[in-house]
Amino acid sequence: MYNGLSDVLKILQEEHYGLAQELHQYDMALQSTVDACVPGDLDWKHSVQELRVRAIGFAAQLKHHLRIEDEQLLPELQACLSEEDTVPSLRFSSLLMEQYFWSGLSYLNLFIDQTEQLIEFRSTKDLKRMLYYLREALIHLSEYFKVEQEYVLLQAVRVLEDDQAEG
């Protein structure tokens, strides 16, 4: 009965897993860059530049993921649930997710913008501040993925399981 929900859920679960894994790897790369901080070391500064390139690609993937979620999953899920089922958990969860998403993306974009200039001429203090922006982005995006998994994707799975049990 809920084929549209099932299809979009499968896509988002796969994307969620891949993006969450990438977020974890990104966090480890950030930590190793911070740990390797040596003032004046060009290799360290180039590591920051590599994080920037990675951030640009990650931001594009995140936007694509959110678009599918907003345009397909949430409408499908709301169509499957009665009004009392969607209040407040689905609505609150989607608002909370968006807040974490846009906060994280803002920090990510701030990091991308701040590292656009030549890294070689930036001070270690400036670069550490930029890495702080990236750290904040990853924290907010990690929370986004937690809310998405625990509330939205899990609720969609339950709807499909209930439908199969009734069917």
N, C-alpha and C. Protein backbone atom coordinates (compact mmCIF):
# COMPACT_ATOMS: atom_id res chain seq x y z
N MET A 1 0.81 -1.20 0.00
CA MET A 1 0.00 0.00 0.00
C MET A 1 0.85 1.26 0.00
N TYR A 2 1.98 1.21 0.71
CA TYR A 2 2.83 2.39 0.84
C TYR A 2 4.10 2.24 0.01
N ASN A 3 3.96 1.93 -1.27
CA ASN A 3 5.12 1.70 -2.13
C ASN A 3 6.00 2.94 -2.25
N GLY A 4 5.37 4.12 -2.38
CA GLY A 4 6.14 5.36 -2.48
C GLY A 4 6.98 5.60 -1.25
N LEU A 5 6.39 5.36 -0.08
CA LEU A 5 7.12 5.53 1.18
C LEU A 5 8.26 4.51 1.26
N SER A 6 7.98 3.29 0.89
CA SER A 6 8.99 2.24 0.94
C SER A 6 10.19 2.57 0.05
N ASP A 7 9.92 3.04 -1.16
CA ASP A 7 10.99 3.37 -2.10
C ASP A 7 11.85 4.52 -1.60
N VAL A 8 11.21 5.59 -1.16
CA VAL A 8 11.97 6.76 -0.71
C VAL A 8 12.69 6.47 0.60
N LEU A 9 12.09 5.65 1.45
CA LEU A 9 12.74 5.27 2.70
C LEU A 9 14.03 4.49 2.41
N LYS A 10 13.98 3.59 1.46
CA LYS A 10 15.17 2.80 1.11
C LYS A 10 16.29 3.72 0.63
N ILE A 11 15.95 4.67 -0.23
CA ILE A 11 16.94 5.62 -0.74
C ILE A 11 17.55 6.42 0.40
N LEU A 12 16.69 6.96 1.27
CA LEU A 12 17.19 7.80 2.35
C LEU A 12 17.98 7.02 3.39
N GLN A 13 17.58 5.79 3.66
CA GLN A 13 18.35 4.98 4.61
C GLN A 13 19.76 4.72 4.07
N GLU A 14 19.86 4.42 2.79
CA GLU A 14 21.18 4.20 2.18
C GLU A 14 22.01 5.48 2.21
N GLU A 15 21.39 6.60 1.85
CA GLU A 15 22.09 7.88 1.89
C GLU A 15 22.49 8.23 3.31
N HIS A 16 21.56 8.03 4.25
CA HIS A 16 21.81 8.34 5.65
C HIS A 16 23.04 7.58 6.14
N TYR A 17 23.09 6.29 5.85
CA TYR A 17 24.22 5.47 6.27
C TYR A 17 25.52 5.99 5.65
N GLY A 18 25.50 6.24 4.36
CA GLY A 18 26.70 6.71 3.67
C GLY A 18 27.16 8.07 4.17
N LEU A 19 26.22 8.99 4.36
CA LEU A 19 26.58 10.32 4.84
C LEU A 19 27.06 10.28 6.29
N ALA A 20 26.43 9.46 7.11
CA ALA A 20 26.86 9.34 8.50
C ALA A 20 28.27 8.76 8.57
N GLN A 21 28.57 7.78 7.72
CA GLN A 21 29.92 7.22 7.67
C GLN A 21 30.92 8.28 7.21
N GLU A 22 30.53 9.03 6.19
CA GLU A 22 31.41 10.08 5.69
C GLU A 22 31.63 11.15 6.75
N LEU A 23 30.58 11.48 7.49
CA LEU A 23 30.70 12.46 8.57
C LEU A 23 31.71 11.97 9.60
N HIS A 24 31.64 10.70 9.95
CA HIS A 24 32.59 10.14 10.92
C HIS A 24 34.02 10.20 10.39
N GLN A 25 34.22 9.84 9.13
CA GLN A 25 35.56 9.90 8.54
C GLN A 25 36.06 11.34 8.46
N TYR A 26 35.15 12.23 8.15
CA TYR A 26 35.46 13.65 8.07
C TYR A 26 35.90 14.16 9.44
N ASP A 27 35.19 13.72 10.48
CA ASP A 27 35.52 14.11 11.84
C ASP A 27 36.92 13.61 12.22
N MET A 28 37.24 12.39 11.83
CA MET A 28 38.57 11.84 12.12
C MET A 28 39.65 12.62 11.36
N ALA A 29 39.38 13.00 10.11
CA ALA A 29 40.33 13.79 9.33
C ALA A 29 40.54 15.16 9.96
N LEU A 30 39.46 15.75 10.44
CA LEU A 30 39.56 17.04 11.12
C LEU A 30 40.42 16.91 12.37
N GLN A 31 40.17 15.88 13.16
CA GLN A 31 40.93 15.69 14.39
C GLN A 31 42.41 15.48 14.11
N SER A 32 42.73 14.71 13.09
CA SER A 32 44.15 14.50 12.78
C SER A 32 44.79 15.79 12.26
N THR A 33 44.03 16.63 11.57
CA THR A 33 44.55 17.92 11.12
C THR A 33 44.82 18.82 12.31
N VAL A 34 43.88 18.85 13.26
CA VAL A 34 44.06 19.67 14.46
C VAL A 34 45.26 19.17 15.25
N ASP A 35 45.38 17.87 15.40
CA ASP A 35 46.49 17.28 16.16
C ASP A 35 47.85 17.55 15.50
N ALA A 36 47.86 17.70 14.18
CA ALA A 36 49.11 17.90 13.45
C ALA A 36 49.50 19.37 13.33
N CYS A 37 48.77 20.23 14.00
CA CYS A 37 48.99 21.68 13.88
C CYS A 37 50.41 22.06 14.30
N VAL A 38 51.15 22.58 13.35
CA VAL A 38 52.49 23.11 13.61
C VAL A 38 52.55 24.47 12.91
N PRO A 39 52.70 25.55 13.70
CA PRO A 39 52.76 26.88 13.08
C PRO A 39 53.81 26.94 11.97
N GLY A 40 53.39 27.45 10.83
CA GLY A 40 54.28 27.62 9.69
C GLY A 40 54.45 26.40 8.81
N ASP A 41 53.88 25.28 9.19
CA ASP A 41 53.99 24.04 8.42
C ASP A 41 53.02 24.08 7.25
N LEU A 42 53.57 24.09 6.03
CA LEU A 42 52.71 24.17 4.85
C LEU A 42 51.91 22.89 4.63
N ASP A 43 52.44 21.74 5.03
CA ASP A 43 51.66 20.49 4.90
C ASP A 43 50.39 20.57 5.73
N TRP A 44 50.51 21.10 6.94
CA TRP A 44 49.35 21.25 7.80
C TRP A 44 48.33 22.19 7.15
N LYS A 45 48.82 23.28 6.60
CA LYS A 45 47.93 24.24 5.95
C LYS A 45 47.26 23.62 4.73
N HIS A 46 47.97 22.77 4.02
CA HIS A 46 47.37 22.09 2.87
C HIS A 46 46.32 21.08 3.32
N SER A 47 46.49 20.52 4.51
CA SER A 47 45.47 19.61 5.06
C SER A 47 44.16 20.36 5.27
N VAL A 48 44.27 21.61 5.70
CA VAL A 48 43.08 22.45 5.87
C VAL A 48 42.41 22.66 4.51
N GLN A 49 43.22 22.88 3.48
CA GLN A 49 42.68 23.07 2.14
C GLN A 49 41.98 21.81 1.64
N GLU A 50 42.55 20.65 1.96
CA GLU A 50 41.91 19.38 1.58
C GLU A 50 40.57 19.21 2.29
N LEU A 51 40.50 19.64 3.54
CA LEU A 51 39.23 19.59 4.26
C LEU A 51 38.19 20.49 3.59
N ARG A 52 38.66 21.61 3.05
CA ARG A 52 37.75 22.53 2.36
C ARG A 52 37.13 21.87 1.13
N VAL A 53 37.98 21.22 0.34
CA VAL A 53 37.49 20.54 -0.87
C VAL A 53 36.47 19.48 -0.48
N ARG A 54 36.78 18.76 0.56
CA ARG A 54 35.87 17.72 1.05
C ARG A 54 34.55 18.34 1.54
N ALA A 55 34.64 19.50 2.18
CA ALA A 55 33.46 20.18 2.71
C ALA A 55 32.52 20.60 1.58
N ILE A 56 33.07 21.04 0.48
CA ILE A 56 32.24 21.47 -0.65
C ILE A 56 31.42 20.30 -1.18
N GLY A 57 32.05 19.17 -1.36
CA GLY A 57 31.34 17.98 -1.84
C GLY A 57 30.32 17.48 -0.84
N PHE A 58 30.68 17.51 0.43
CA PHE A 58 29.79 17.04 1.48
C PHE A 58 28.55 17.93 1.57
N ALA A 59 28.73 19.23 1.44
CA ALA A 59 27.60 20.17 1.49
C ALA A 59 26.62 19.88 0.36
N ALA A 60 27.12 19.59 -0.82
CA ALA A 60 26.24 19.28 -1.96
C ALA A 60 25.46 18.00 -1.70
N GLN A 61 26.12 16.98 -1.16
CA GLN A 61 25.43 15.73 -0.84
C GLN A 61 24.35 15.94 0.22
N LEU A 62 24.66 16.76 1.21
CA LEU A 62 23.69 17.03 2.28
C LEU A 62 22.44 17.72 1.73
N LYS A 63 22.65 18.70 0.87
CA LYS A 63 21.51 19.42 0.29
C LYS A 63 20.63 18.47 -0.52
N HIS A 64 21.24 17.58 -1.26
CA HIS A 64 20.48 16.59 -2.04
C HIS A 64 19.67 15.70 -1.11
N HIS A 65 20.29 15.26 -0.04
CA HIS A 65 19.63 14.39 0.95
C HIS A 65 18.42 15.11 1.57
N LEU A 66 18.62 16.35 1.97
CA LEU A 66 17.52 17.10 2.58
C LEU A 66 16.38 17.33 1.60
N ARG A 67 16.71 17.57 0.34
CA ARG A 67 15.67 17.80 -0.66
C ARG A 67 14.79 16.55 -0.81
N ILE A 68 15.39 15.38 -0.86
CA ILE A 68 14.60 14.15 -0.96
C ILE A 68 13.73 13.98 0.29
N GLU A 69 14.32 14.27 1.42
CA GLU A 69 13.59 14.14 2.68
C GLU A 69 12.38 15.08 2.72
N ASP A 70 12.62 16.35 2.37
CA ASP A 70 11.56 17.36 2.43
C ASP A 70 10.50 17.17 1.35
N GLU A 71 10.93 16.81 0.15
CA GLU A 71 9.99 16.74 -0.97
C GLU A 71 9.31 15.39 -1.12
N GLN A 72 9.92 14.33 -0.57
CA GLN A 72 9.36 13.00 -0.77
C GLN A 72 9.02 12.28 0.52
N LEU A 73 10.00 12.11 1.41
CA LEU A 73 9.75 11.29 2.60
C LEU A 73 8.72 11.90 3.53
N LEU A 74 8.92 13.15 3.92
CA LEU A 74 7.99 13.74 4.90
C LEU A 74 6.57 13.84 4.36
N PRO A 75 6.35 14.26 3.11
CA PRO A 75 4.97 14.25 2.61
C PRO A 75 4.37 12.84 2.55
N GLU A 76 5.16 11.85 2.12
CA GLU A 76 4.67 10.46 2.08
C GLU A 76 4.32 9.98 3.48
N LEU A 77 5.17 10.29 4.43
CA LEU A 77 4.95 9.86 5.80
C LEU A 77 3.72 10.53 6.40
N GLN A 78 3.57 11.81 6.17
CA GLN A 78 2.40 12.52 6.68
C GLN A 78 1.11 12.00 6.05
N ALA A 79 1.18 11.61 4.79
CA ALA A 79 -0.01 11.07 4.12
C ALA A 79 -0.42 9.72 4.72
N CYS A 80 0.53 8.99 5.26
CA CYS A 80 0.25 7.67 5.84
C CYS A 80 -0.25 7.74 7.28
N LEU A 81 -0.02 8.86 7.92
CA LEU A 81 -0.35 8.98 9.34
C LEU A 81 -1.57 9.86 9.54
N SER A 82 -2.31 9.56 10.59
CA SER A 82 -3.43 10.44 10.94
C SER A 82 -2.88 11.67 11.66
N GLU A 83 -3.71 12.67 11.82
CA GLU A 83 -3.29 13.94 12.44
C GLU A 83 -2.71 13.72 13.84
N GLU A 84 -3.36 12.88 14.64
CA GLU A 84 -2.86 12.66 16.01
C GLU A 84 -1.54 11.90 16.02
N ASP A 85 -1.26 11.12 14.97
CA ASP A 85 0.03 10.43 14.89
C ASP A 85 1.17 11.38 14.56
N THR A 86 0.88 12.44 13.84
CA THR A 86 1.94 13.34 13.40
C THR A 86 2.21 14.45 14.40
N VAL A 87 1.33 14.63 15.35
CA VAL A 87 1.50 15.72 16.32
C VAL A 87 1.92 15.11 17.64
N PRO A 88 2.95 15.54 18.29
CA PRO A 88 3.92 16.52 17.82
C PRO A 88 5.17 15.88 17.22
N SER A 89 5.32 14.57 17.33
CA SER A 89 6.62 13.95 17.05
C SER A 89 7.16 14.19 15.64
N LEU A 90 6.38 13.94 14.61
CA LEU A 90 6.89 14.11 13.25
C LEU A 90 7.15 15.58 12.94
N ARG A 91 6.21 16.42 13.30
CA ARG A 91 6.40 17.85 13.03
C ARG A 91 7.58 18.41 13.83
N PHE A 92 7.62 18.07 15.11
CA PHE A 92 8.71 18.56 15.94
C PHE A 92 10.05 18.01 15.45
N SER A 93 10.08 16.74 15.13
CA SER A 93 11.33 16.12 14.65
C SER A 93 11.81 16.77 13.37
N SER A 94 10.88 17.04 12.46
CA SER A 94 11.31 17.64 11.19
C SER A 94 11.81 19.07 11.41
N LEU A 95 11.19 19.80 12.34
CA LEU A 95 11.67 21.15 12.65
C LEU A 95 13.04 21.10 13.32
N LEU A 96 13.19 20.18 14.25
CA LEU A 96 14.47 20.03 14.94
C LEU A 96 15.57 19.62 13.95
N MET A 97 15.24 18.68 13.07
CA MET A 97 16.21 18.25 12.05
C MET A 97 16.64 19.42 11.19
N GLU A 98 15.66 20.21 10.74
CA GLU A 98 16.00 21.34 9.88
C GLU A 98 16.87 22.35 10.61
N GLN A 99 16.58 22.57 11.90
CA GLN A 99 17.40 23.50 12.67
C GLN A 99 18.85 23.01 12.74
N TYR A 100 19.04 21.75 13.07
CA TYR A 100 20.39 21.19 13.11
C TYR A 100 21.05 21.23 11.73
N PHE A 101 20.27 20.88 10.70
CA PHE A 101 20.80 20.85 9.34
C PHE A 101 21.29 22.22 8.92
N TRP A 102 20.43 23.24 9.05
CA TRP A 102 20.80 24.57 8.57
C TRP A 102 21.89 25.20 9.42
N SER A 103 21.90 24.92 10.72
CA SER A 103 23.01 25.41 11.57
C SER A 103 24.32 24.77 11.12
N GLY A 104 24.29 23.46 10.93
CA GLY A 104 25.49 22.76 10.49
C GLY A 104 25.95 23.23 9.13
N LEU A 105 25.01 23.40 8.21
CA LEU A 105 25.37 23.85 6.87
C LEU A 105 25.92 25.28 6.91
N SER A 106 25.37 26.12 7.78
CA SER A 106 25.89 27.49 7.92
C SER A 106 27.34 27.49 8.37
N TYR A 107 27.64 26.67 9.37
CA TYR A 107 29.04 26.57 9.82
C TYR A 107 29.93 25.98 8.72
N LEU A 108 29.42 25.01 8.02
CA LEU A 108 30.18 24.40 6.93
C LEU A 108 30.47 25.43 5.85
N ASN A 109 29.47 26.22 5.49
CA ASN A 109 29.66 27.26 4.48
C ASN A 109 30.60 28.35 4.98
N LEU A 110 30.54 28.66 6.28
CA LEU A 110 31.45 29.64 6.86
C LEU A 110 32.90 29.13 6.74
N PHE A 111 33.09 27.86 7.04
CA PHE A 111 34.42 27.26 6.88
C PHE A 111 34.87 27.34 5.42
N ILE A 112 33.98 26.98 4.51
CA ILE A 112 34.32 27.01 3.07
C ILE A 112 34.68 28.43 2.63
N ASP A 113 33.86 29.40 3.04
CA ASP A 113 34.11 30.79 2.66
C ASP A 113 35.42 31.32 3.25
N GLN A 114 35.66 31.01 4.52
CA GLN A 114 36.85 31.52 5.19
C GLN A 114 38.14 30.90 4.66
N THR A 115 38.05 29.72 4.10
CA THR A 115 39.26 29.05 3.58
C THR A 115 39.42 29.23 2.08
N GLU A 116 38.62 30.11 1.50
CA GLU A 116 38.70 30.33 0.06
C GLU A 116 40.00 31.02 -0.34
N GLN A 117 40.48 31.92 0.51
CA GLN A 117 41.73 32.62 0.22
C GLN A 117 42.91 31.67 0.36
N LEU A 118 44.02 32.07 -0.18
CA LEU A 118 45.21 31.24 -0.11
C LEU A 118 45.57 30.91 1.34
N ILE A 119 45.62 29.64 1.62
CA ILE A 119 45.89 29.15 2.97
C ILE A 119 47.31 29.49 3.42
N GLU A 120 48.25 29.50 2.50
CA GLU A 120 49.66 29.70 2.84
C GLU A 120 49.89 31.01 3.59
N PHE A 121 49.04 32.00 3.33
CA PHE A 121 49.25 33.31 3.94
C PHE A 121 48.42 33.53 5.19
N ARG A 122 47.72 32.52 5.63
CA ARG A 122 46.88 32.64 6.83
C ARG A 122 47.69 32.25 8.06
N SER A 123 47.38 32.89 9.16
CA SER A 123 48.07 32.56 10.41
C SER A 123 47.50 31.27 10.99
N THR A 124 48.27 30.65 11.85
CA THR A 124 47.82 29.43 12.52
C THR A 124 46.57 29.72 13.33
N LYS A 125 46.53 30.88 13.97
CA LYS A 125 45.36 31.28 14.77
C LYS A 125 44.11 31.36 13.89
N ASP A 126 44.24 31.97 12.72
CA ASP A 126 43.10 32.06 11.79
C ASP A 126 42.64 30.67 11.36
N LEU A 127 43.59 29.82 11.04
CA LEU A 127 43.23 28.47 10.58
C LEU A 127 42.56 27.67 11.69
N LYS A 128 43.02 27.83 12.91
CA LYS A 128 42.38 27.13 14.03
C LYS A 128 40.94 27.61 14.21
N ARG A 129 40.73 28.91 14.02
CA ARG A 129 39.37 29.45 14.12
C ARG A 129 38.49 28.85 13.02
N MET A 130 39.04 28.71 11.84
CA MET A 130 38.30 28.11 10.73
C MET A 130 37.98 26.65 11.02
N LEU A 131 38.92 25.95 11.62
CA LEU A 131 38.68 24.55 11.99
C LEU A 131 37.61 24.45 13.07
N TYR A 132 37.52 25.47 13.91
CA TYR A 132 36.44 25.52 14.90
C TYR A 132 35.09 25.55 14.18
N TYR A 133 34.98 26.33 13.12
CA TYR A 133 33.73 26.38 12.35
C TYR A 133 33.38 25.00 11.79
N LEU A 134 34.40 24.33 11.30
CA LEU A 134 34.18 23.00 10.76
C LEU A 134 33.75 22.04 11.87
N ARG A 135 34.39 22.12 13.02
CA ARG A 135 34.01 21.27 14.16
C ARG A 135 32.55 21.50 14.53
N GLU A 136 32.14 22.75 14.61
CA GLU A 136 30.74 23.07 14.94
C GLU A 136 29.79 22.51 13.88
N ALA A 137 30.18 22.62 12.63
CA ALA A 137 29.35 22.07 11.54
C ALA A 137 29.14 20.58 11.75
N LEU A 138 30.21 19.87 12.04
CA LEU A 138 30.12 18.43 12.21
C LEU A 138 29.29 18.05 13.43
N ILE A 139 29.37 18.83 14.49
CA ILE A 139 28.56 18.56 15.69
C ILE A 139 27.08 18.72 15.36
N HIS A 140 26.72 19.82 14.72
CA HIS A 140 25.31 20.06 14.37
C HIS A 140 24.80 19.01 13.39
N LEU A 141 25.61 18.65 12.42
CA LEU A 141 25.18 17.66 11.43
C LEU A 141 25.07 16.27 12.05
N SER A 142 25.91 15.99 13.01
CA SER A 142 25.80 14.72 13.73
C SER A 142 24.46 14.64 14.46
N GLU A 143 24.06 15.73 15.07
CA GLU A 143 22.76 15.78 15.75
C GLU A 143 21.61 15.64 14.75
N TYR A 144 21.76 16.25 13.60
CA TYR A 144 20.76 16.12 12.54
C TYR A 144 20.56 14.64 12.19
N PHE A 145 21.67 13.92 11.99
CA PHE A 145 21.57 12.51 11.63
C PHE A 145 20.96 11.68 12.76
N LYS A 146 21.24 12.04 14.01
CA LYS A 146 20.64 11.31 15.13
C LYS A 146 19.13 11.47 15.15
N VAL A 147 18.67 12.71 15.01
CA VAL A 147 17.22 12.97 15.02
C VAL A 147 16.57 12.30 13.82
N GLU A 148 17.21 12.38 12.67
CA GLU A 148 16.66 11.75 11.47
C GLU A 148 16.49 10.25 11.69
N GLN A 149 17.52 9.61 12.23
CA GLN A 149 17.47 8.17 12.43
C GLN A 149 16.46 7.78 13.50
N GLU A 150 16.53 8.44 14.65
CA GLU A 150 15.73 8.04 15.80
C GLU A 150 14.24 8.36 15.67
N TYR A 151 13.92 9.39 14.94
CA TYR A 151 12.52 9.81 14.90
C TYR A 151 11.87 9.67 13.53
N VAL A 152 12.50 10.18 12.50
CA VAL A 152 11.85 10.22 11.20
C VAL A 152 11.97 8.87 10.47
N LEU A 153 13.18 8.39 10.29
CA LEU A 153 13.34 7.12 9.58
C LEU A 153 12.73 5.97 10.36
N LEU A 154 12.89 5.98 11.66
CA LEU A 154 12.31 4.93 12.49
C LEU A 154 10.78 4.95 12.42
N GLN A 155 10.20 6.15 12.40
CA GLN A 155 8.74 6.24 12.28
C GLN A 155 8.27 5.72 10.93
N ALA A 156 9.01 5.99 9.89
CA ALA A 156 8.65 5.49 8.56
C ALA A 156 8.72 3.96 8.53
N VAL A 157 9.73 3.40 9.17
CA VAL A 157 9.85 1.94 9.24
C VAL A 157 8.65 1.35 9.98
N ARG A 158 8.26 1.99 11.07
CA ARG A 158 7.11 1.50 11.84
C ARG A 158 5.82 1.54 11.03
N VAL A 159 5.64 2.60 10.27
CA VAL A 159 4.44 2.70 9.42
C VAL A 159 4.41 1.53 8.44
N LEU A 160 5.55 1.25 7.82
CA LEU A 160 5.61 0.15 6.86
C LEU A 160 5.41 -1.21 7.54
N GLU A 161 5.97 -1.38 8.72
CA GLU A 161 5.79 -2.64 9.45
C GLU A 161 4.33 -2.83 9.86
N ASP A 162 3.69 -1.75 10.32
CA ASP A 162 2.27 -1.81 10.69
C ASP A 162 1.41 -2.17 9.48
N ASP A 163 1.75 -1.58 8.34
CA ASP A 163 1.00 -1.86 7.11
C ASP A 163 1.15 -3.33 6.71
N GLN A 164 2.35 -3.87 6.83
CA GLN A 164 2.58 -5.28 6.50
C GLN A 164 1.85 -6.20 7.48
N ALA A 165 1.82 -5.82 8.75
CA ALA A 165 1.14 -6.65 9.75
C ALA A 165 -0.37 -6.68 9.50
N GLU A 166 -0.91 -5.55 9.04
CA GLU A 166 -2.35 -5.47 8.75
C GLU A 166 -2.68 -6.14 7.43
N GLY A 167 -1.73 -6.08 6.49
CA GLY A 167 -1.97 -6.50 5.13
C GLY A 167 -2.04 -7.95 4.92
